[in-house]
Coordinates of C-alpha atoms in Angstrom, one line a residue:
X1 CA 45.0 61.6 -12.0
X2 CA 41.4 61.0 -11.7
X3 CA 38.9 59.4 -14.2
X4 CA 35.3 58.5 -14.2
X5 CA 32.9 56.9 -16.7
X6 CA 29.1 57.3 -16.2
X7 CA 25.5 56.4 -17.2
X8 CA 22.1 57.9 -16.6
X9 CA 19.7 57.6 -19.6
X10 CA 16.6 59.3 -18.3
X11 CA 17.3 62.6 -20.1
X12 CA 17.5 60.8 -23.4
X13 CA 14.1 59.3 -22.8
X14 CA 12.7 62.8 -21.9
X15 CA 14.2 64.1 -25.1
X16 CA 12.7 61.4 -27.2
X17 CA 9.4 62.0 -25.5
X18 CA 9.7 65.7 -26.3
X19 CA 10.2 65.1 -30.0
X20 CA 7.4 62.6 -30.2
X21 CA 5.2 65.7 -30.3
X22 CA 6.8 66.5 -33.7
X23 CA 9.0 64.0 -35.6
X24 CA 10.8 66.9 -37.3
X25 CA 11.9 70.3 -36.3
X26 CA 10.9 72.5 -39.2
X27 CA 12.0 76.1 -39.9
X28 CA 10.7 77.5 -43.2
X29 CA 11.3 74.6 -45.6
X30 CA 14.5 73.2 -44.0
X31 CA 15.2 70.6 -41.4
X32 CA 17.9 70.6 -38.8
X33 CA 19.3 67.1 -38.4
X34 CA 22.2 66.6 -36.0
X35 CA 23.2 70.2 -36.4
X36 CA 23.1 70.1 -40.2
X37 CA 20.6 72.2 -42.1
X38 CA 19.0 70.2 -44.8
X39 CA 16.2 71.0 -47.3
X40 CA 12.9 69.5 -46.2
X41 CA 9.2 70.2 -47.1
X42 CA 7.1 71.8 -44.4
X43 CA 4.4 69.3 -43.4
X44 CA 4.1 69.8 -39.7
X45 CA 2.8 73.0 -38.1
X46 CA 5.6 75.0 -36.6
X47 CA 3.7 75.3 -33.3
X48 CA 4.1 71.5 -32.8
X49 CA 7.8 71.7 -33.4
X50 CA 8.1 74.6 -31.0
X51 CA 6.1 72.7 -28.4
X52 CA 8.5 69.7 -28.7
X53 CA 11.6 72.0 -28.5
X54 CA 10.2 73.8 -25.5
X55 CA 9.5 70.4 -23.8
X56 CA 13.1 69.3 -24.5
X57 CA 14.5 72.5 -23.1
X58 CA 12.3 72.1 -20.0
X59 CA 13.5 68.5 -19.6
X60 CA 17.1 69.6 -19.8
X61 CA 16.5 72.3 -17.3
X62 CA 14.8 69.9 -14.9
X63 CA 17.6 67.4 -15.4
X64 CA 20.2 70.1 -14.6
X65 CA 18.3 71.1 -11.4
X66 CA 18.3 67.5 -10.3
X67 CA 22.0 67.1 -10.9
X68 CA 22.9 70.3 -9.1
X69 CA 20.6 69.6 -6.1
X70 CA 22.6 70.0 -2.9
X71 CA 25.2 72.4 -4.3
X72 CA 24.9 75.4 -2.1
X73 CA 27.5 77.9 -3.3
X74 CA 26.0 80.0 -6.1
X75 CA 29.3 80.6 -8.0
X76 CA 30.0 76.9 -8.0
X77 CA 26.5 76.2 -9.4
X78 CA 27.1 78.6 -12.3
X79 CA 30.4 76.9 -13.1
X80 CA 28.8 73.5 -12.9
X81 CA 26.0 74.6 -15.3
X82 CA 28.7 75.6 -17.9
X83 CA 30.5 72.4 -17.5
X84 CA 27.3 70.4 -18.0
X85 CA 26.6 72.3 -21.2
X86 CA 30.1 71.6 -22.4
X87 CA 29.7 67.9 -21.6
X88 CA 26.4 67.7 -23.5
X89 CA 28.0 69.4 -26.5
X90 CA 30.9 67.0 -26.4
X91 CA 28.6 64.0 -26.3
X92 CA 26.3 65.2 -29.1
X93 CA 29.2 66.2 -31.4
X94 CA 31.3 63.2 -30.4
X95 CA 34.3 65.3 -29.6
X96 CA 36.5 65.9 -26.6
X97 CA 36.2 69.3 -24.8
X98 CA 38.2 70.7 -21.9
X99 CA 37.6 73.1 -19.0
X100 CA 40.2 75.6 -17.7
X101 CA 41.9 74.9 -14.4
X102 CA 39.3 74.4 -11.6
X103 CA 39.6 74.9 -7.9
X104 CA 39.4 71.8 -5.7
X105 CA 35.8 72.3 -4.6
X106 CA 34.5 72.9 -8.2
X107 CA 36.6 70.0 -9.4
X108 CA 35.1 67.7 -6.8
X109 CA 31.5 68.7 -7.5
X110 CA 32.1 68.5 -11.3
X111 CA 33.3 64.9 -11.2
X112 CA 30.3 64.0 -9.0
X113 CA 27.8 65.6 -11.4
X114 CA 29.5 64.3 -14.6
X115 CA 29.3 60.9 -13.0
X116 CA 25.5 61.0 -13.5
X117 CA 25.5 61.6 -17.2
X118 CA 25.0 58.9 -19.8
X119 CA 27.8 57.8 -22.0
X120 CA 30.1 60.5 -20.8
X121 CA 33.7 59.9 -19.7
X122 CA 35.4 62.6 -17.6
X123 CA 39.2 62.8 -16.9
X124 CA 40.7 65.2 -14.4
X125 CA 44.4 66.2 -14.9
X126 CA 46.6 68.6 -13.0
X127 CA 50.0 67.6 -14.3
X128 CA 51.1 65.5 -11.3
X129 CA 49.3 63.2 -8.8
X130 CA 49.0 65.7 -6.0
X131 CA 47.8 68.6 -8.1
X132 CA 45.1 70.8 -6.5
X133 CA 44.0 72.7 -9.6
X134 CA 43.0 70.4 -12.4
X135 CA 41.4 70.6 -15.9
X136 CA 38.6 68.2 -16.8
X137 CA 38.3 66.6 -20.3
X138 CA 34.9 65.3 -21.2
X139 CA 33.7 63.3 -24.2
X140 CA 31.7 60.3 -25.3
X141 CA 33.1 57.2 -23.8
X142 CA 33.9 55.8 -27.3
X143 CA 35.8 58.9 -28.2
X144 CA 37.8 59.8 -25.0
X145 CA 40.0 56.7 -24.9
X146 CA 43.2 58.2 -23.5
X147 CA 44.3 61.2 -21.4
X148 CA 44.5 64.3 -23.6
X149 CA 47.6 66.4 -23.7
X150 CA 46.2 69.5 -22.2
X151 CA 48.8 70.8 -19.7
X152 CA 52.2 72.3 -20.2
X153 CA 54.9 72.6 -17.5
X154 CA 57.2 75.6 -17.3
X155 CA 60.4 76.1 -15.2
X156 CA 61.0 79.6 -13.9
X157 CA 64.6 80.0 -12.8
X158 CA 66.6 82.9 -11.4
X159 CA 68.9 83.9 -8.6
X160 CA 66.5 83.6 -5.6
X161 CA 69.3 82.8 -3.1
X162 CA 69.4 86.4 -1.9
X163 CA 65.8 87.3 -2.4
X164 CA 63.4 84.4 -1.8
X165 CA 60.0 84.7 -3.4
X166 CA 56.7 83.4 -2.2
X167 CA 53.9 81.6 -3.9
X168 CA 52.1 85.0 -4.0
X169 CA 55.1 86.6 -5.7
X170 CA 55.2 84.1 -8.5
X171 CA 51.4 84.2 -8.9
X172 CA 51.4 88.0 -9.1
X173 CA 54.1 88.0 -11.7
X174 CA 52.3 85.5 -13.9
X175 CA 49.0 87.2 -13.6
X176 CA 50.8 90.5 -14.3
X177 CA 51.4 89.4 -17.8
X178 CA 47.6 89.6 -18.4
X179 CA 46.5 86.0 -18.3
X180 CA 43.5 84.9 -16.3
X181 CA 43.8 82.8 -13.1
X182 CA 41.9 79.9 -14.5
X183 CA 44.5 79.4 -17.3
X184 CA 47.1 78.6 -14.6
X185 CA 47.4 75.5 -12.5
X186 CA 49.6 74.8 -9.5
X187 CA 52.8 76.6 -8.7
X188 CA 55.5 74.4 -7.2
X189 CA 58.1 76.4 -5.3
X190 CA 61.7 75.2 -5.5
X191 CA 63.4 77.6 -3.1
X192 CA 66.6 79.1 -4.5
X193 CA 66.0 77.5 -7.9
X194 CA 62.7 79.3 -8.5
X195 CA 59.4 77.5 -9.3
X196 CA 57.7 75.2 -11.7
X197 CA 54.2 76.0 -13.0
X198 CA 51.4 74.3 -14.9
X199 CA 49.6 76.2 -17.6
X200 CA 47.3 75.6 -20.6
X201 CA 49.6 74.8 -23.6
X202 CA 48.2 77.7 -25.7
X203 CA 49.8 80.3 -23.3
X204 CA 53.2 78.6 -22.7
X205 CA 55.0 80.5 -25.4
X206 CA 53.4 83.8 -24.3
X207 CA 54.6 83.4 -20.8
X208 CA 58.1 82.4 -22.0
X209 CA 58.4 85.6 -24.1
X210 CA 56.7 88.0 -21.7
X211 CA 57.6 87.2 -18.2
X212 CA 61.1 88.4 -17.2
X213 CA 60.9 89.2 -13.5
X214 CA 59.5 87.8 -10.3
X215 CA 59.7 90.6 -7.7
X216 CA 63.1 92.1 -8.4
X217 CA 64.6 88.9 -9.6
X218 CA 65.3 88.5 -13.3
X219 CA 64.0 85.1 -14.5
X220 CA 64.1 82.8 -17.5
X221 CA 61.1 80.6 -18.4
X222 CA 61.4 77.4 -20.3
X223 CA 59.3 74.3 -21.1
X224 CA 59.9 71.1 -19.2
X225 CA 58.3 67.6 -19.5
X226 CA 55.6 66.9 -16.9
X227 CA 57.9 64.0 -15.7
X228 CA 60.5 66.6 -14.7
X229 CA 58.2 68.2 -12.2
X230 CA 59.7 68.1 -8.7
X231 CA 57.0 67.8 -6.1
X232 CA 56.6 66.2 -2.7
X233 CA 53.6 65.7 -0.4
X234 CA 52.9 68.9 1.7
X235 CA 54.2 69.0 5.2
X236 CA 51.6 69.5 7.9
X237 CA 51.3 69.8 11.6
X238 CA 48.1 68.8 13.5
X239 CA 46.9 70.0 16.9
X240 CA 43.6 70.4 18.7
X241 CA 41.7 73.3 20.0
X242 CA 38.4 73.6 22.0
X243 CA 36.2 76.5 20.9
X244 CA 32.7 77.7 21.8
X245 CA 31.7 77.8 18.1
X246 CA 32.8 76.7 14.6
X247 CA 33.0 80.3 13.3
X248 CA 35.8 81.0 10.9
X249 CA 37.1 83.8 13.0
X250 CA 37.4 81.5 16.0
X251 CA 39.0 78.5 14.3
X252 CA 41.3 80.5 12.0
X253 CA 42.6 82.6 14.8
X254 CA 43.4 79.5 16.8
X255 CA 44.9 77.7 13.8
X256 CA 47.2 80.6 12.7
X257 CA 48.0 81.7 16.3
X258 CA 46.8 85.3 15.6
X259 CA 44.4 87.4 17.6
X260 CA 40.7 87.3 16.9
X261 CA 40.6 91.0 16.1
X262 CA 43.4 90.7 13.6
X263 CA 41.6 87.8 11.9
X264 CA 38.4 89.9 11.7
X265 CA 40.4 92.7 10.0
X266 CA 41.8 90.2 7.5
X267 CA 38.2 89.1 6.7
X268 CA 37.1 92.6 6.2
X269 CA 40.0 93.2 3.8
X270 CA 39.1 90.1 1.7
X271 CA 42.2 88.2 2.7
X272 CA 40.5 85.1 4.1
X273 CA 39.1 82.3 1.9
X274 CA 37.3 79.2 2.7
X275 CA 37.6 76.4 0.1
X276 CA 39.2 79.0 -2.3
X277 CA 36.2 81.4 -2.0
X278 CA 36.6 84.7 -0.3
X279 CA 34.5 85.1 2.9
X280 CA 33.1 88.4 4.1
X281 CA 31.3 87.3 7.3
X282 CA 33.1 86.6 10.6
X283 CA 30.3 84.2 11.5
X284 CA 30.8 81.8 8.5
X285 CA 30.5 78.3 10.0
X286 CA 33.2 75.7 9.1
X287 CA 32.9 72.0 8.9
X288 CA 35.3 69.0 8.7
X289 CA 37.2 69.0 5.5
X290 CA 37.1 72.8 4.9
X291 CA 40.3 74.5 3.9
X292 CA 40.9 78.1 5.2
X293 CA 43.5 80.3 3.4
X294 CA 44.7 83.5 4.9
X295 CA 47.0 85.9 2.9
X296 CA 50.4 85.9 4.5
X297 CA 49.6 83.1 6.9
X298 CA 49.2 80.0 4.7
X299 CA 46.5 77.3 4.8
X300 CA 44.6 75.4 7.4
X301 CA 42.4 72.3 7.1
X302 CA 39.6 71.5 9.5
X303 CA 39.9 67.9 10.6
X304 CA 37.7 65.9 13.0
X305 CA 35.1 67.8 15.1
X306 CA 33.7 66.4 18.3
X307 CA 31.3 67.9 20.9
X308 CA 32.5 68.1 24.5
X309 CA 30.3 67.4 27.5
X310 CA 30.0 71.1 28.1
X311 CA 28.6 71.7 24.6
X312 CA 31.8 73.1 23.1
X313 CA 33.7 71.9 20.1
X314 CA 37.0 69.9 20.1
X315 CA 38.4 70.5 16.7
X316 CA 41.5 69.0 14.9
X317 CA 43.3 71.7 13.0
X318 CA 45.8 70.7 10.3
X319 CA 48.3 73.4 9.4
X320 CA 50.2 73.3 6.1
X321 CA 53.8 74.2 6.7

């Protein structure tokens, strides 16, 4: 579990300054006050109200730009903008709102950005302590006082002794029911017993009634308590390699023990992801902490990077088993 509570009042000051141009926001003969439309006589020119509103919108835009400064990935930026809008709605309405399941990079950036907002509390939950994919709940610090119940665990059982199924098999079967990926959290494999999955509560009954097979294995889905999840820390193996560059094709081929040409083909086919985002260029540069996923091969984390005397790179590679 992860939680954070935050403060940064400058946006509020900008908002108050904006509305100092016009004490009321008038439209026809009615006044919007905290989202409620109330009768009110028109006594201020509309242009002054519009000027105040535009100033507020500009202040919010500038604040968002400042908060997102340094986030390079465009898709992550768009997700963060939506999460910021949700956080501001939650604060103004004094309610608690929730994201769908987020990938680890978006989750990390979201918690950092939300940490800069005034009076906002943010709680990240994935269903168990080592969860990768998590949902974030946001709300005013006086409203969000406990962890909301926003995740349901399901057990998928079947006779997998003669036909083992991979993470991809379970994922494909679940998505094959028609639900979106961001509604689904982690998938915990259990060997011959099947798997346990985390999902948003609203779709649990749908999965139970719809999903009857994983691969060619007939399955039964049922709800289980989060405390019944069976998980253990991932097993890893670390080793070092010396490479002339930090390109993804160089490090991934070394980490997965496959040829550079095969890795290039996998990239061309869209089967290689860095930090859960598909890469399309062989020359994508990696850094310490990056996670490389290759379909059919597994995952690899980039550890410590040092420069050798000859100008090459000594890289620690951490392979997930």
